[in-house]
Coordinates of C-alpha atoms and ligand atoms in Angstrom, one line a residue:
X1 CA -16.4 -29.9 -4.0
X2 CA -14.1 -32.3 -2.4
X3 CA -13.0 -32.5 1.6
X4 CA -10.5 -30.5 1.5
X5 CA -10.5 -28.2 -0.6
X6 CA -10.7 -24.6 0.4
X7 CA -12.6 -21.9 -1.0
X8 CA -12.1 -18.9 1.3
X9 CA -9.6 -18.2 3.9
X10 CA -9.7 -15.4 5.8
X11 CA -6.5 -13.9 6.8
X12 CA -6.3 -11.9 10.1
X13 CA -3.2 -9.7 11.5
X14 CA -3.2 -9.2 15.1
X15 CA -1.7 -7.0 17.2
X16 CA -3.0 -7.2 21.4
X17 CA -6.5 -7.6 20.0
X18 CA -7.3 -10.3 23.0
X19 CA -9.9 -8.3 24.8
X20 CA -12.8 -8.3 21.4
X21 CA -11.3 -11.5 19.7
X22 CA -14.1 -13.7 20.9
X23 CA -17.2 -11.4 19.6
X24 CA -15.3 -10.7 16.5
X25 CA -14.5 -14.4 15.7
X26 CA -17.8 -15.4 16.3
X27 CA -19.1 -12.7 13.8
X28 CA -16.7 -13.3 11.2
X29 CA -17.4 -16.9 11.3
X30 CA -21.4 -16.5 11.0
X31 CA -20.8 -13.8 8.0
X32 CA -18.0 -16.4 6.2
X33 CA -19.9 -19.1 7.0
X34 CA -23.0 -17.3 5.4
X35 CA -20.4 -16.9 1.8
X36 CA -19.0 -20.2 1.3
X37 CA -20.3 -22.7 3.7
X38 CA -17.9 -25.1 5.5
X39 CA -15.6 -24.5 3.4
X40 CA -13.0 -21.9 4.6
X41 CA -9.9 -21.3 7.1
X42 CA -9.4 -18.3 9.2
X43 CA -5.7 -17.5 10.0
X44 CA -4.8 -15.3 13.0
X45 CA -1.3 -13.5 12.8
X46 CA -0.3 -13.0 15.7
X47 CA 2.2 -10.4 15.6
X48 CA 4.4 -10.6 19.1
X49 CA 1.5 -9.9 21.5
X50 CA 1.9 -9.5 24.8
X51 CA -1.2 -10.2 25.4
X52 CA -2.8 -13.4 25.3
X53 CA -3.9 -13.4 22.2
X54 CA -1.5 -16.4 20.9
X55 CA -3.1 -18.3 23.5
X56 CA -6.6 -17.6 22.7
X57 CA -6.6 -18.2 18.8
X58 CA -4.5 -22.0 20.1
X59 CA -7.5 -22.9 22.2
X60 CA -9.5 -22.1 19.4
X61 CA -7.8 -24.6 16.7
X62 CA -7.5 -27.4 19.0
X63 CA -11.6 -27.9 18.8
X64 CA -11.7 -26.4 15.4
X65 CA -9.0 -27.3 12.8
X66 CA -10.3 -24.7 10.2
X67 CA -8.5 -21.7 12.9
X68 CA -4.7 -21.6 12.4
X69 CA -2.6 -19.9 14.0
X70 CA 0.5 -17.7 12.9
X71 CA 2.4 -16.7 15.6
X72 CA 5.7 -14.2 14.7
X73 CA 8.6 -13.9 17.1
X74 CA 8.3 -10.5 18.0
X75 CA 5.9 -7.3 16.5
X76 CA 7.2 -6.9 12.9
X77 CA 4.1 -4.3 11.9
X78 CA 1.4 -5.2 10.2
X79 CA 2.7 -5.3 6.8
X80 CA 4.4 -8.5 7.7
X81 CA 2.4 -9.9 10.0
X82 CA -0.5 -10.1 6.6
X83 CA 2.4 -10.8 5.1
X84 CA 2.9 -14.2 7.2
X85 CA -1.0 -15.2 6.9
X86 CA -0.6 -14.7 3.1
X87 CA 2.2 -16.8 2.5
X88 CA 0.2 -20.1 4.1
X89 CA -3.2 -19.6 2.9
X90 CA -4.5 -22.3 0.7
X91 CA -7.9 -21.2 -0.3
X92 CA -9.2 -19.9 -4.2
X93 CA -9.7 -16.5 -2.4
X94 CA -7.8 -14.9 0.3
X95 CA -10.1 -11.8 2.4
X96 CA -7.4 -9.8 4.8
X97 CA -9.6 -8.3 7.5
X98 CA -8.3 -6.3 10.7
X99 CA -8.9 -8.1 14.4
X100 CA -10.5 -4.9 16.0
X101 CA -13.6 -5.1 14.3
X102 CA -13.3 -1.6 12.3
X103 CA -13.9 -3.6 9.2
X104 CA -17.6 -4.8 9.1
X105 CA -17.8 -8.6 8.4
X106 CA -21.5 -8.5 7.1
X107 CA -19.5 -7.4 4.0
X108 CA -17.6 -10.9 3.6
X109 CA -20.6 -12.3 1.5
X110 CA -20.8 -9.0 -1.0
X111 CA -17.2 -9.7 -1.4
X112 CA -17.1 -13.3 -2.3
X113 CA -19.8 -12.5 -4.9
X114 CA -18.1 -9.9 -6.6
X115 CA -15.4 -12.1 -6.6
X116 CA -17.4 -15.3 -7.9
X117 CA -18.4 -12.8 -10.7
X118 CA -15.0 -12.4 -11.7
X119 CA -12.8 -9.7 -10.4
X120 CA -9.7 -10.8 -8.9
X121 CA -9.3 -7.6 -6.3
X122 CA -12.0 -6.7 -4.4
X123 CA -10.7 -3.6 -2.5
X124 CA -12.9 -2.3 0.9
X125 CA -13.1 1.7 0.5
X126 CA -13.7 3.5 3.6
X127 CA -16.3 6.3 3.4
X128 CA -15.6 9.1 5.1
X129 CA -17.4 9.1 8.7
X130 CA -15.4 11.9 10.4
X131 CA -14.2 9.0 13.1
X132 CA -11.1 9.4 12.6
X133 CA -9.3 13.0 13.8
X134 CA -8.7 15.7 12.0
X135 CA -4.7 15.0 11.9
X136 CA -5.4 11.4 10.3
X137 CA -7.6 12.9 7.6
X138 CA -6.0 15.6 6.8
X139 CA -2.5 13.6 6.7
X140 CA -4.0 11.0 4.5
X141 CA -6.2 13.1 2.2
X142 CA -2.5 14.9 1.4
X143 CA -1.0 11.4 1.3
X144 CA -3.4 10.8 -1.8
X145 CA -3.3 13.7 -3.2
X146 CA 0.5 14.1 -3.6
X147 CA 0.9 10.1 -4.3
X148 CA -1.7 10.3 -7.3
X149 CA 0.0 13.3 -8.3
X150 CA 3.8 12.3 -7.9
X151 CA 3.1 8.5 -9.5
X152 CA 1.9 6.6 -12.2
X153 CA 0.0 4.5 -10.0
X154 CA -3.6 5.9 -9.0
X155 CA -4.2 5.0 -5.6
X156 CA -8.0 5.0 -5.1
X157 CA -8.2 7.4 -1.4
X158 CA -8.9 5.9 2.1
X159 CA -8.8 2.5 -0.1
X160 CA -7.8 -0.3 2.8
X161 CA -6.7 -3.5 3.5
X162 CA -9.6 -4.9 4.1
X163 CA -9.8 -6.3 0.4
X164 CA -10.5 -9.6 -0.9
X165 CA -7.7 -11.5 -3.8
X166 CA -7.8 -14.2 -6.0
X167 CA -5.3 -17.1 -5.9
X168 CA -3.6 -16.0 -8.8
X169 CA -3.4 -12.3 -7.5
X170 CA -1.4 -13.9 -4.1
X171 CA 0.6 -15.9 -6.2
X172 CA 1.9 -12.9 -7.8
X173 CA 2.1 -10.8 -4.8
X174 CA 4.4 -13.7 -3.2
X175 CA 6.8 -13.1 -5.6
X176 CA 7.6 -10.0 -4.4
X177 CA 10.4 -10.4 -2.1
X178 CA 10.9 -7.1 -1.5
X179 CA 11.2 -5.2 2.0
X180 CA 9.3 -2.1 2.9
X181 CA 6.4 -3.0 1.7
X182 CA 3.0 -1.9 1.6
X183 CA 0.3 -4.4 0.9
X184 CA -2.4 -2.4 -1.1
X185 CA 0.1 -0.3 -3.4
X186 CA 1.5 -3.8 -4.5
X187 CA -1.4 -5.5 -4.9
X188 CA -3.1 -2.2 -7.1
X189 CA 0.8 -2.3 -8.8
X190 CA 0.3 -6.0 -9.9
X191 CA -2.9 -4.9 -12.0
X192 CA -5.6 -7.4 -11.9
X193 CA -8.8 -6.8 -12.3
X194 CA -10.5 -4.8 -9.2
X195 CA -13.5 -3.9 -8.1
X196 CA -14.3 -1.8 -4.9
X197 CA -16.8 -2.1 -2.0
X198 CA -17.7 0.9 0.3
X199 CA -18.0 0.8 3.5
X200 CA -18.5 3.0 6.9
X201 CA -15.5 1.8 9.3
X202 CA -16.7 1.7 13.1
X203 CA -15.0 3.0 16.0
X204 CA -12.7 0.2 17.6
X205 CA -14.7 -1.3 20.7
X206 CA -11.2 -3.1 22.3
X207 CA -7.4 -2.3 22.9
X208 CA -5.7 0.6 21.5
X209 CA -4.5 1.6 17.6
X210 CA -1.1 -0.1 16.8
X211 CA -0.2 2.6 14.3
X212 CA 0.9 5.6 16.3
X213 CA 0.9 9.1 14.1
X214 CA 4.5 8.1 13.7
X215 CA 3.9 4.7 12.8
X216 CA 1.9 6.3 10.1
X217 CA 4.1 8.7 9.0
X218 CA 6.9 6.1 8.6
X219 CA 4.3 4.3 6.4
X220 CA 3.4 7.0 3.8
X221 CA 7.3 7.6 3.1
X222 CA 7.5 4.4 3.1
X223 CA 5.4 4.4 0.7
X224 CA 6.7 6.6 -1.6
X225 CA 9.9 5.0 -1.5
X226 CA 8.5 1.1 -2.2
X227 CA 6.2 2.3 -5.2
X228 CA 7.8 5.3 -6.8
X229 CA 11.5 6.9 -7.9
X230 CA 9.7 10.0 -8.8
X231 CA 10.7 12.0 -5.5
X232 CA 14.4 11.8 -6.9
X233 CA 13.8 13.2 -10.0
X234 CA 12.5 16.3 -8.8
X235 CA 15.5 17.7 -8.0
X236 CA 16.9 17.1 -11.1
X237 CA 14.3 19.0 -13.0
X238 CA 14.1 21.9 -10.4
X239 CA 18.2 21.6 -11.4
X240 CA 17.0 22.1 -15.0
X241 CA 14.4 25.2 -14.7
X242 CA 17.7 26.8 -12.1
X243 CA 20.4 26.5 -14.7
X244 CA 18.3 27.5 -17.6
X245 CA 17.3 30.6 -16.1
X246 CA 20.2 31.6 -14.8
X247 CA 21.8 30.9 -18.4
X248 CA 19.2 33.1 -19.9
X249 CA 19.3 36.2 -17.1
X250 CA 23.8 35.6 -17.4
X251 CA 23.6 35.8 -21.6
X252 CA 20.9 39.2 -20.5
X253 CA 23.5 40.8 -18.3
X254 CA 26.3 40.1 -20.5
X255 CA 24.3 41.9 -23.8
X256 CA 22.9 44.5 -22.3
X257 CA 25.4 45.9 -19.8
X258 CA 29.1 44.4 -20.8
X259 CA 28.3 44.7 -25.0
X260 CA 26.1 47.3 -25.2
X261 CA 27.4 49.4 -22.2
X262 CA 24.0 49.3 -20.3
X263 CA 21.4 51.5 -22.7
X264 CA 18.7 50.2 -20.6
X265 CA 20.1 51.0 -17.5
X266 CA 19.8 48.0 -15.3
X267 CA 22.9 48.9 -13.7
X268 CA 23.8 45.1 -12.4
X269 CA 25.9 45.4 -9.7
X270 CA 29.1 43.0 -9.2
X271 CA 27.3 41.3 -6.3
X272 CA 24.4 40.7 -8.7
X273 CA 26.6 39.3 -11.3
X274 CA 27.7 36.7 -8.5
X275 CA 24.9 36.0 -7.6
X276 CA 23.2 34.7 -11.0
X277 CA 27.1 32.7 -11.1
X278 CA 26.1 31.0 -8.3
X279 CA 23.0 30.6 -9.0
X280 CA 23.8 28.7 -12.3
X281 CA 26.6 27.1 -10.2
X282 CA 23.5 25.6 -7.9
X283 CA 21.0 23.8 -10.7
X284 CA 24.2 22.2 -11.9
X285 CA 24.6 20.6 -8.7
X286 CA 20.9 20.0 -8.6
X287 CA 21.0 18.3 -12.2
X288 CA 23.9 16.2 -11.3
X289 CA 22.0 15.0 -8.1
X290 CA 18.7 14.1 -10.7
X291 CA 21.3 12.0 -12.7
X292 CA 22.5 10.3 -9.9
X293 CA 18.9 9.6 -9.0
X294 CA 18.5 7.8 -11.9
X295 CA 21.0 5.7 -11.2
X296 CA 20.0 5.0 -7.3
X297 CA 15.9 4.3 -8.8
X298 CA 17.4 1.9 -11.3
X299 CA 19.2 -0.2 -8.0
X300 CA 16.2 0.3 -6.2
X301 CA 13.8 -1.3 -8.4
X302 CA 16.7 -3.9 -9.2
X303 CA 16.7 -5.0 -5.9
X304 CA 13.0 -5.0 -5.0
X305 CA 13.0 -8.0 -7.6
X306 CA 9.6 -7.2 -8.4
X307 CA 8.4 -9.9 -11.6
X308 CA 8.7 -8.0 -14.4
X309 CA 5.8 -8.4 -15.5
X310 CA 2.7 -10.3 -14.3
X311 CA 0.2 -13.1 -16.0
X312 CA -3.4 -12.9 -15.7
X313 CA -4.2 -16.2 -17.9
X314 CA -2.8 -17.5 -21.1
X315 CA -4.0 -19.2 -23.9
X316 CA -2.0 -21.8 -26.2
X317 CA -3.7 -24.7 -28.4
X318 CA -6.8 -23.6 -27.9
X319 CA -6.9 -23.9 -24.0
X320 CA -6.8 -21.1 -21.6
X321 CA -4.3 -21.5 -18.8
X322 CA -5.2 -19.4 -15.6
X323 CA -2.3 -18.3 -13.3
Ligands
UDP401 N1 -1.6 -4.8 13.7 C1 -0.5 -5.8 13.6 N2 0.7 -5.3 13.9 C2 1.0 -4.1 14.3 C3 -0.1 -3.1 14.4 C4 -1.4 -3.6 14.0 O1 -0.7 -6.9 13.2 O2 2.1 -3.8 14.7 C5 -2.9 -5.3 13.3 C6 -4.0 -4.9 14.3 O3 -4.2 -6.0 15.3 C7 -5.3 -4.8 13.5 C8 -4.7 -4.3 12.2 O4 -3.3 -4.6 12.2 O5 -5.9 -6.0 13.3 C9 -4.9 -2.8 12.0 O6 -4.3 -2.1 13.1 P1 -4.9 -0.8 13.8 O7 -6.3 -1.1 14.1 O8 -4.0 -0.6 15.0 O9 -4.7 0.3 12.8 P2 -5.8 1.2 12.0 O10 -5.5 0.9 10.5 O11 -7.2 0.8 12.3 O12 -5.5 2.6 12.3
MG402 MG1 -8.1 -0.5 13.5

């Protein structure tokens, strides 16, 4: 292995995470040192602290070049601030790890083994430890249920960011330029090979969450939004089942009490009659909405400019190229 060439870096977003940054370095770097040896960077994000924890991660680097330091203008959420680490990594593997400490680093080995073996997602999947309350679980055990249901995606539940990806995987997920974007549907969209590690998340000792509820909320339709159109359609086919019914209860009426001068008595009232009109009237409008849906999903994915399809490795003349 030459100088400086870089097996693992570890990429860290952090949001006022000053007060425990010291006892989680110093874990993280026993646990990656125990994985790959010298040979790994750790990048903070610093995402528009107001803390100090800019400060703290600079002290660091100056007596140890292996810390680097990403510092954003202002809080951008922690989408981009991974983002940010992600884009200047430069090992074979990139692990994304919170700064609180929820994510236990005596995991890092197990990861870069799995990886060595040859999956190119390694995806941390919290067991369910009742830490959390009951308006978190509850909100995200729907978020699953209705995203797996809604999309052809399958999102494996309380999956995390704290997942492990091959070069080739960030390559890929770099071109991605879109905005509102969510880290582990994009990486699960791009479809490399995963495999998943579970783990028990721990309180957080330090500081306070950076996702509020709202925070969250704004996360789960925005993920719905970033990974799938299907939302949109379902007007359209709720349009469908409206017209159709009302078509078929309309042709009824007209039979059996305009044609046949009412033999089975249903005696439809003029209001009635109106009202199955309008109804009619209503999945049209619905249908014509689902159209334009169609429309809106197809400019929506055309400016995500998502790749349209992604390489896992190649082979020409013999030789295999990895991506
Ligand atoms: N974080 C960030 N920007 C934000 C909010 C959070 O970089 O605007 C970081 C934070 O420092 C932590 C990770 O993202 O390392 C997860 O945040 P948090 O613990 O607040 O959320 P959780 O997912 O644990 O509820
Ligand atoms: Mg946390």
């Amino acid at each position: 292995m030459t100088e400086n060439k870089i097996l693992l870096s570890v990429v860290i977003p952090a949001y006022n995470e000053a007060e425990g940054l010291e006892t989680f370095n110093g874990e993280l770097i026993k646990y990656v040192k125990e994985a790959v040896g010298g040979s790994y960077e750790i990048i903070y994000c610093n995402d528009g602290s107001s803390d100090n924890t800019a400060e703290i991660v600079s002290k660091w680097h100056k007596s140890d070049p292996r810390i680097r330091l990403v510092s954003l203008t202002r809080n951008f959420g922690k989408e981009y601030s991974l983002l940010s680490g992600i884009s200047v990594a430069k090992g074979d593997a990139l692990l994304m790890i919170d700064g609180d400490g929820q994510h236990p680093v005596e995991l890092i080995p197990e990861f870069v083994k799995i990886w060595q073996k040859g999956a190119k997602v390694v995806v941390g999947v919290r067991k369910d430890n009742g830490n959390e309350s009951t308006f978190k679980n509850l909100g995200s055990k729907s978020f699953y249920f209705i995203f797996n249901k809604l999309t052809s995606q399958h999102l494996v539940p309380s999956s995390t960011d704290y997942r492990l990806i091959d070069k080739s995987v960030q390559r890929a997920f770099l071109d991605m330029p879109e905005t509102g974007r969510i880290t582990r549907g994009m990486i699960d969209w791009l479809g490399f090979s995963t495999e998943h590690i579970y783990f028990d998340a721990k309180p957080r000792k330090y500081g306070s969450v950076g996702y509020s509820n709202r925070k969250l909320l704004g996360l789960a339709a925005n993920s719905f939004v970033s990974l799938t159109p299907r939302p949109l359609y379902i007007f359209g086919y709720l349009g469908i089942l409206i017209t159709a019914a009302s078509l078929v209860l309309g042709v009824a009426v007209l039979i059996e009490q305009i044609i046949l001068n009412d033999p089975l008595h249903w005696r439809f009232t003029g209001t009635a009659m109106l009202g199955i009109l309008i109804l009619c009237l209503v999945g049209i409008v619905l249908m014509s909405q689902g159209i334009l849906s169609l429309y809106v999903s197809n400019i929506n994915n055309q400016s995500k400019g998502r790749p349209l399809f992604v390489v896992d490795y190649e082979k020409s003349a013999g030789i295999e190229h990895k991506y």
